[in-house]
mmCIF file of C-alpha atoms in Angstrom:
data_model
loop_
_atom_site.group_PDB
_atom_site.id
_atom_site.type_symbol
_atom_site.label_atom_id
_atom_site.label_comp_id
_atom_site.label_asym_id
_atom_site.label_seq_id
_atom_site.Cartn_x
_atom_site.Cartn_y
_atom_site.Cartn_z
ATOM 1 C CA UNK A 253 75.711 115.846 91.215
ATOM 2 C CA UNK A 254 74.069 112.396 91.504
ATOM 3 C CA UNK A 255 77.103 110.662 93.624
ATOM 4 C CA UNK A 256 77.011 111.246 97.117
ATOM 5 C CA UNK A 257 79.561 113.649 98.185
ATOM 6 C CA UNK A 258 82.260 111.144 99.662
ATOM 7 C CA UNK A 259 82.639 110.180 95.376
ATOM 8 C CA UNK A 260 84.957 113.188 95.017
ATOM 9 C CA UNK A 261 85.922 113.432 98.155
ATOM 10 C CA UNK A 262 88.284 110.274 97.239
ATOM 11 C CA UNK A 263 89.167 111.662 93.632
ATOM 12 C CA UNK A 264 90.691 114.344 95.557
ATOM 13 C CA UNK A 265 93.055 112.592 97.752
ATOM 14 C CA UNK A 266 93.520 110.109 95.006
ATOM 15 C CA UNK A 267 94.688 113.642 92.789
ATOM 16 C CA UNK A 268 96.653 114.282 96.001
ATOM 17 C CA UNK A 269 98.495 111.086 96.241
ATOM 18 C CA UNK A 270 99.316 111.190 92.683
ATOM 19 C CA UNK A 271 101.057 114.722 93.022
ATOM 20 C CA UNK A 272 102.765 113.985 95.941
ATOM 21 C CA UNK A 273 104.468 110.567 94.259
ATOM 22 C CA UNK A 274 104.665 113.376 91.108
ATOM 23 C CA UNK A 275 106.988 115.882 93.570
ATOM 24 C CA UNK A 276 104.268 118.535 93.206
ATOM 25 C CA UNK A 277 103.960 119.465 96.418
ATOM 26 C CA UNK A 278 102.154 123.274 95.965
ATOM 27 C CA UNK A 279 99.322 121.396 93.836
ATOM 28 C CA UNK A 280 98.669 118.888 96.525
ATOM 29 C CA UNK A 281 98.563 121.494 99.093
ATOM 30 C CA UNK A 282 95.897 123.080 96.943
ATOM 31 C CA UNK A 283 93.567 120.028 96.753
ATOM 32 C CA UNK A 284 94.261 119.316 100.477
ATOM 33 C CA UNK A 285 92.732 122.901 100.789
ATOM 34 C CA UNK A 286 89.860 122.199 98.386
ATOM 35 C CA UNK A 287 88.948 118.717 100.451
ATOM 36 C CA UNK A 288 89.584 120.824 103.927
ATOM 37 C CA UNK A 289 86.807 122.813 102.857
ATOM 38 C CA UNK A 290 84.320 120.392 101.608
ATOM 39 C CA UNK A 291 84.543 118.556 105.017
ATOM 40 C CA UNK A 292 84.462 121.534 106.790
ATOM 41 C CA UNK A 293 87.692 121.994 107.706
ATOM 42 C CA UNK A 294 88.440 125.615 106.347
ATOM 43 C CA UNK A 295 92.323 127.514 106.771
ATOM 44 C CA UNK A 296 94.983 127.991 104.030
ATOM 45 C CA UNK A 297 97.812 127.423 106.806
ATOM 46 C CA UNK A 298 98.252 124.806 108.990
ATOM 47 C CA UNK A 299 98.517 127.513 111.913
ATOM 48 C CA UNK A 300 94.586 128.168 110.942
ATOM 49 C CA UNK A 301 93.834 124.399 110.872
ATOM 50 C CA UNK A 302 95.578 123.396 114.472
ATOM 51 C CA UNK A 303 94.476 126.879 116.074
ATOM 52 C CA UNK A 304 91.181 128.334 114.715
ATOM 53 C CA UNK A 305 89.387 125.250 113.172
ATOM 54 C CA UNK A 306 90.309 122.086 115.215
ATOM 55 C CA UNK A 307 88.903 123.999 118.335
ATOM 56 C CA UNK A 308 85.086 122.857 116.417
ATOM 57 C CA UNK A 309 83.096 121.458 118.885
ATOM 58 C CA UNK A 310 80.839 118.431 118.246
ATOM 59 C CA UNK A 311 82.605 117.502 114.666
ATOM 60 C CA UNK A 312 80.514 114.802 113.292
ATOM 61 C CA UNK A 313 83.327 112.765 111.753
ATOM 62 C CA UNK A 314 86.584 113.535 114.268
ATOM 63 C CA UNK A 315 88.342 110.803 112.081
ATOM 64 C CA UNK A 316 88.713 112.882 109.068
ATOM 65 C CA UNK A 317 89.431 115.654 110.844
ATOM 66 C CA UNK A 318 92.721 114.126 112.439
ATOM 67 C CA UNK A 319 93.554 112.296 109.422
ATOM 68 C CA UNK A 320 93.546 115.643 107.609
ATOM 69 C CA UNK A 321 95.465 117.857 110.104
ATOM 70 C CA UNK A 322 98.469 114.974 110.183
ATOM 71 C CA UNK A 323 98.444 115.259 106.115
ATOM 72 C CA UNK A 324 98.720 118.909 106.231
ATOM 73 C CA UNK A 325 101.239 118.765 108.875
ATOM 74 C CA UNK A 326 103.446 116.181 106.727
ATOM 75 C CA UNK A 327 102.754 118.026 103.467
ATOM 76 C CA UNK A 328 104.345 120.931 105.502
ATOM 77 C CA UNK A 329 107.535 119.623 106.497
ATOM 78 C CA UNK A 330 110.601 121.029 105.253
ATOM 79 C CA UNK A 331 112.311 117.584 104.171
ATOM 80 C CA UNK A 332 110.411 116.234 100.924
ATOM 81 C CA UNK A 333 112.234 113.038 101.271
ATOM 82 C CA UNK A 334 110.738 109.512 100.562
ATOM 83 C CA UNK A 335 109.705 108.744 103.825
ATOM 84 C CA UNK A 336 107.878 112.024 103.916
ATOM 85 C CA UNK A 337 106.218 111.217 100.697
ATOM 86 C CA UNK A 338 105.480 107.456 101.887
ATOM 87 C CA UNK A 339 103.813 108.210 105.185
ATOM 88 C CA UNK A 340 101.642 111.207 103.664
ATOM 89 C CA UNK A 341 100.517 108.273 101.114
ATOM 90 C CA UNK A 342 99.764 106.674 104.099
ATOM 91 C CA UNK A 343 97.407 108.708 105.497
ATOM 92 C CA UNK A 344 95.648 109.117 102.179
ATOM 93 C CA UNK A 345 94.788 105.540 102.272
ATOM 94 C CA UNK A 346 93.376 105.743 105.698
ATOM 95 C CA UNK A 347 91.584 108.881 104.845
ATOM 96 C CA UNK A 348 90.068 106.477 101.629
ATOM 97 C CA UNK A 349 89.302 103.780 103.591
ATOM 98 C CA UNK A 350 87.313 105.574 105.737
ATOM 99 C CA UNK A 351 85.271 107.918 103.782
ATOM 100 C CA UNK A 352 83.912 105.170 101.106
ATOM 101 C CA UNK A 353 81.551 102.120 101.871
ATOM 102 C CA UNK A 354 82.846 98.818 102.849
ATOM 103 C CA UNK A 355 79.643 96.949 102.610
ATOM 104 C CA UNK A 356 79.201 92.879 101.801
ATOM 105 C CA UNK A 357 77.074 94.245 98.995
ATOM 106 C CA UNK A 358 78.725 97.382 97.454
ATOM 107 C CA UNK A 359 82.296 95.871 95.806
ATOM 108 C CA UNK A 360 81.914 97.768 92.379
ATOM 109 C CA UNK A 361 78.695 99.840 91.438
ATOM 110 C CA UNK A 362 75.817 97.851 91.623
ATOM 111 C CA UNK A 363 72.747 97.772 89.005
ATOM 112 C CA UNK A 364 69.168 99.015 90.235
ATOM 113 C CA UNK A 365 68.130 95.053 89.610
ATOM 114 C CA UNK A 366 70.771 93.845 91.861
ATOM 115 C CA UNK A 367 70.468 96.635 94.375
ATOM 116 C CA UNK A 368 66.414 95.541 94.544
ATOM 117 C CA UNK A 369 67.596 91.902 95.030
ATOM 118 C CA UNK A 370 69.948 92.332 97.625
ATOM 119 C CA UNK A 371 67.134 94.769 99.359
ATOM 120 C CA UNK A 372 64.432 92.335 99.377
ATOM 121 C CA UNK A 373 67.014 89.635 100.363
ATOM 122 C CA UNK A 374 67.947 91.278 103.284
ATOM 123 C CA UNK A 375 64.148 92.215 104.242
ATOM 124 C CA UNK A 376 62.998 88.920 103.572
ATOM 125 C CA UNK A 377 64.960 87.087 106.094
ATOM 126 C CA UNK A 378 63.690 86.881 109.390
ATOM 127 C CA UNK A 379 65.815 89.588 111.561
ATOM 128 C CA UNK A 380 68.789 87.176 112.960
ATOM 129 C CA UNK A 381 70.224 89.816 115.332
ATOM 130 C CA UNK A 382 69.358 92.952 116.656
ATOM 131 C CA UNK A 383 70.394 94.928 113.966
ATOM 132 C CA UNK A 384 69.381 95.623 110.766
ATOM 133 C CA UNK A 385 72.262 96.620 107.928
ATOM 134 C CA UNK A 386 71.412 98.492 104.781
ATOM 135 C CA UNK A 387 75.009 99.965 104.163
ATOM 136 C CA UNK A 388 75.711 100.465 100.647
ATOM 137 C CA UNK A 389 72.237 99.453 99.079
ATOM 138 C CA UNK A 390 71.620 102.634 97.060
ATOM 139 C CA UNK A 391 67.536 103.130 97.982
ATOM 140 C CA UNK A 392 65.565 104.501 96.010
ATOM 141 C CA UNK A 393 61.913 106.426 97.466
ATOM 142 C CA UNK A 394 59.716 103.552 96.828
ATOM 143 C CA UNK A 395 62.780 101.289 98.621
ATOM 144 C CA UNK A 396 62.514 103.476 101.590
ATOM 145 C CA UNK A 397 58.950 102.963 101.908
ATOM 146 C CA UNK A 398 59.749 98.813 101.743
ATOM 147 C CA UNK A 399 61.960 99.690 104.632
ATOM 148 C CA UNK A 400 59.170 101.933 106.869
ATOM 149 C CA UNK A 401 57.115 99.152 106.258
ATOM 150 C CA UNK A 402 59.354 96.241 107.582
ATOM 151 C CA UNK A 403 60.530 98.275 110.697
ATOM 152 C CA UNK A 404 56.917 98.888 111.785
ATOM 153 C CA UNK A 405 56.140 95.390 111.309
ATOM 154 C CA UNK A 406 58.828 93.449 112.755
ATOM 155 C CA UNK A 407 60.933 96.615 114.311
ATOM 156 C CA UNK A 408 60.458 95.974 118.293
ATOM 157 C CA UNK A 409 63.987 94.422 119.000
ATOM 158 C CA UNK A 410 66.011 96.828 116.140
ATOM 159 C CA UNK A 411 68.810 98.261 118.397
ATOM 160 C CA UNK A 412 71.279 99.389 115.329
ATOM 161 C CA UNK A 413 70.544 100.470 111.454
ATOM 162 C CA UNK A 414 72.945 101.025 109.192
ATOM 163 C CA UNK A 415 71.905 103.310 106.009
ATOM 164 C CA UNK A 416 75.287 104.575 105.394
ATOM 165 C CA UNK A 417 75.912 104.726 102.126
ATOM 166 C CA UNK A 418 72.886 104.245 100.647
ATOM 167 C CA UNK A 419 72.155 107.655 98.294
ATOM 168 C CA UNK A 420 69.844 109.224 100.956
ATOM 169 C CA UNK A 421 69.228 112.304 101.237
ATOM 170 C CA UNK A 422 66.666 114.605 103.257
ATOM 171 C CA UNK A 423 63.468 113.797 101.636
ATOM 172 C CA UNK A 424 63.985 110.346 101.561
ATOM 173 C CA UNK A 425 65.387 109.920 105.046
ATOM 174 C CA UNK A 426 61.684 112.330 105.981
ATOM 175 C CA UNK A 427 59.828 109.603 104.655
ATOM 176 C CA UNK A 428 61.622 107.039 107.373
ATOM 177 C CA UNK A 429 61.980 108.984 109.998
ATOM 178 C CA UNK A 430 58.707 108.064 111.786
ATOM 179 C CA UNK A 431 59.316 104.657 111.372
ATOM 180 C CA UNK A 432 62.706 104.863 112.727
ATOM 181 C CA UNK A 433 61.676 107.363 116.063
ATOM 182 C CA UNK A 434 59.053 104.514 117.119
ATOM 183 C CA UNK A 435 61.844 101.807 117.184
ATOM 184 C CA UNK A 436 61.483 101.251 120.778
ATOM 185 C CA UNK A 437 65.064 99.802 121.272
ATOM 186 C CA UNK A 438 67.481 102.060 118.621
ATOM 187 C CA UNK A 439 70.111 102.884 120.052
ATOM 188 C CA UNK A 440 72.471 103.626 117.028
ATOM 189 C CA UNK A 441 71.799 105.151 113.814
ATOM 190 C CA UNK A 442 74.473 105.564 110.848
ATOM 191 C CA UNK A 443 73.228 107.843 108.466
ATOM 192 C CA UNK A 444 76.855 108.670 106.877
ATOM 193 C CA UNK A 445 78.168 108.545 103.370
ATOM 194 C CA UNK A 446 74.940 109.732 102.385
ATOM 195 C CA UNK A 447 73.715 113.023 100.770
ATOM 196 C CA UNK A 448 72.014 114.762 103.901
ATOM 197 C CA UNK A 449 71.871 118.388 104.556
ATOM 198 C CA UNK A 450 71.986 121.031 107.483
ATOM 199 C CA UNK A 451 68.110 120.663 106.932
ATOM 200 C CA UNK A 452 67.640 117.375 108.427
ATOM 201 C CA UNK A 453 69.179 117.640 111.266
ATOM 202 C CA UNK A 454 65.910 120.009 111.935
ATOM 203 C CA UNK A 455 63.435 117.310 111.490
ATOM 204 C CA UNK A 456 65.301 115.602 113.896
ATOM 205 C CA UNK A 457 66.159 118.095 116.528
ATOM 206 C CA UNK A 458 62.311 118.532 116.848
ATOM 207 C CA UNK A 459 61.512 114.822 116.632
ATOM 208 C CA UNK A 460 63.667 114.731 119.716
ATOM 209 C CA UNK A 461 62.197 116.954 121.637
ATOM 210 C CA UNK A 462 59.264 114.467 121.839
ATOM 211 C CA UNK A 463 60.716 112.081 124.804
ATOM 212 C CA UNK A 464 58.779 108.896 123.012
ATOM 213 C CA UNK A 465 60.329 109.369 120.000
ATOM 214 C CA UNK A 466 63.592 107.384 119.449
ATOM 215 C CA UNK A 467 63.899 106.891 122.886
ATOM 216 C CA UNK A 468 66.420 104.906 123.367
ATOM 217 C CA UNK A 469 69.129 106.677 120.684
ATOM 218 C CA UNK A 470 72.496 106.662 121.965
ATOM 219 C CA UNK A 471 74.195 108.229 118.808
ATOM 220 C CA UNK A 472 73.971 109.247 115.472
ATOM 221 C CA UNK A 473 76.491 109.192 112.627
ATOM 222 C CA UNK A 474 76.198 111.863 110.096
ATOM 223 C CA UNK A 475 79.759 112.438 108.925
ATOM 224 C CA UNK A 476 80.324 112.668 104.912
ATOM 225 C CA UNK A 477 77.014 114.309 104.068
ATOM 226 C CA UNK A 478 77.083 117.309 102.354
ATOM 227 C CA UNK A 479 77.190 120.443 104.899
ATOM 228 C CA UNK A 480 77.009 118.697 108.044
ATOM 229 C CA UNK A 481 79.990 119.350 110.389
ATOM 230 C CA UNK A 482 79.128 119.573 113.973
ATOM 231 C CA UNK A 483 76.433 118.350 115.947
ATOM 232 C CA UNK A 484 73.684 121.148 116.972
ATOM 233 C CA UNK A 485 73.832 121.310 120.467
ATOM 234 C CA UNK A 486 70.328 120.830 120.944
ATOM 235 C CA UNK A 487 70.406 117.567 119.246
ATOM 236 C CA UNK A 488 72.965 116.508 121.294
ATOM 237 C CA UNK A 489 71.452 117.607 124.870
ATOM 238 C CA UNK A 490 68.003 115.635 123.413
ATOM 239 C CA UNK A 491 70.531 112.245 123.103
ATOM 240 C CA UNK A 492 72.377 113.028 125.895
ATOM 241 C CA UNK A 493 68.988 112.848 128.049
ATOM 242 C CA UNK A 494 67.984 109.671 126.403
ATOM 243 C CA UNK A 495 71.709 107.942 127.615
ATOM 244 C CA UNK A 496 72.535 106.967 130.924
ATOM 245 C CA UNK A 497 76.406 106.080 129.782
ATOM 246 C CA UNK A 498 76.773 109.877 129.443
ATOM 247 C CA UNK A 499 80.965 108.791 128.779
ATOM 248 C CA UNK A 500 79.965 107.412 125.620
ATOM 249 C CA UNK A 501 79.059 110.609 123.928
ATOM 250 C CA UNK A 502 80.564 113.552 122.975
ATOM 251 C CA UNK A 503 81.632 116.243 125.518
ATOM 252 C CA UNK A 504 78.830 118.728 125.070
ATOM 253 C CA UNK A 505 80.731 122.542 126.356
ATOM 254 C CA UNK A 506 78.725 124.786 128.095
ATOM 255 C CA UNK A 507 80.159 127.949 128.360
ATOM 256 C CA UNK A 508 79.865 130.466 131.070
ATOM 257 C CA UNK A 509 78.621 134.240 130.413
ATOM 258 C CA UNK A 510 80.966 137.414 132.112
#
């Protein structure tokens, strides 16, 4: 598909919310279940979701997670009443909200011609803050290599970038990689929305284990990619070392042998 994943992800709850207004309760509960498993979240029952699968460790995007568990938990209650209905359309809101783009540029789908403009606008100005926001540009390969070439030139005080939402996937996000592991001050990198695989996150395991590369990375969003769930743990001891506010990441469980 050429959308990034997070494109059906919202016609399904949409489909959801309009079968729950619809009474259709069993057909909901079987979208719910086809959505559960696209993020990850796999169990027919909601004894499988609150017992087997909300024990994953390291979930990249905890929000969905506990946005879907309280939908399956009100699509399972035994009154069907309005207010049932009402706060489960609730919750499909919030889960909407936060699994599509809310970027200045992105209001409606934007044109390759305005997408260009609003990426040389942005790389054109002189950096104003420490940060450097991308979200919802959709960038192309030869756009990526624009954006190499500004970090590396003007790239020593970038603490945050933001290329959520922006069509990447793994050989694109290759290309800036290096670029991105010399920022000297990066702390946080959102890389979600996007169209990222299970592969990447083994470039960047192994551009970790090099202490000078991104060495100042606090934390990395990758929730609504494709296949990518949990954090490795090796990618999150490598970030872990790099932090000093250890509070401020996830709880990395070590478990004991015997």
């Amino acid at each position: 598909s050429p959308h990034s994943p997070y494109v059906r992800r919202v016609a399904w709850i949409q489909e959801i919310q309009k079968l729950l207004r619809d009474r259709r309760i069993e057909q909901a509960t079987d979208v719910l279940r086809l959505l559960r498993k696209d993020l990850g979240l796999e169990g027919t029952s909601l004894n499988d979701i609150l017992y087997k699968n909300a024990a994953f460790l390291n979930l990249v995007d905890p929000i969905s997670h506990e946005l879907l568990l309280s939908l399956a938990r009100e699509m399972q209650c035994p009154k069907k009443d309005a207010d049932t209905i009402k706060s489960s359309d609730k919750i499909c809101r919030q889960l909407i909200y936060h699994l599509t783009p809310h970027s200045r540029w992105l209001r409606q789908s934007m044109s390759r011609r305005k997408s260009q403009a609003c990426l040389k606008n942005t790389l054109q100005k002189k950096l104003s803050s420490d940060s450097l926001d991308l979200s919802g540009i959709p960038l192309s390969a030869r756009d990526i290599r624009q954006v190499a070439f500004y970090l590396q030139a003007h790239g020593d005080r970038v603490a945050s970038v933001d290329i959520s939402f922006t069509q990447l996937h793994d050989d694109n996000l290759r290309l800036l990689l290096p670029a991105l592991a010399a920022l000297p001050k990066l702390s946080t990198l959102a890389l979600n929305g996007n169209r990222l695989t299970l592969a990447i996150l083994k470039d960047l395991s192994e551009m970790l284990k090099e202490p000078q590369m991104f060495c100042s990375l606090a934390w990395v969003d990758l929730g609504n990619n494709l296949d990518i769930f949990t954090m490795p743990q090796p990618l999150l001891v490598a970030v872990r070392r790099r932090c000093s506010l250890k509070s401020s990441l996830p709880t990395i469980y070590e478990y004991t042998e015997g």
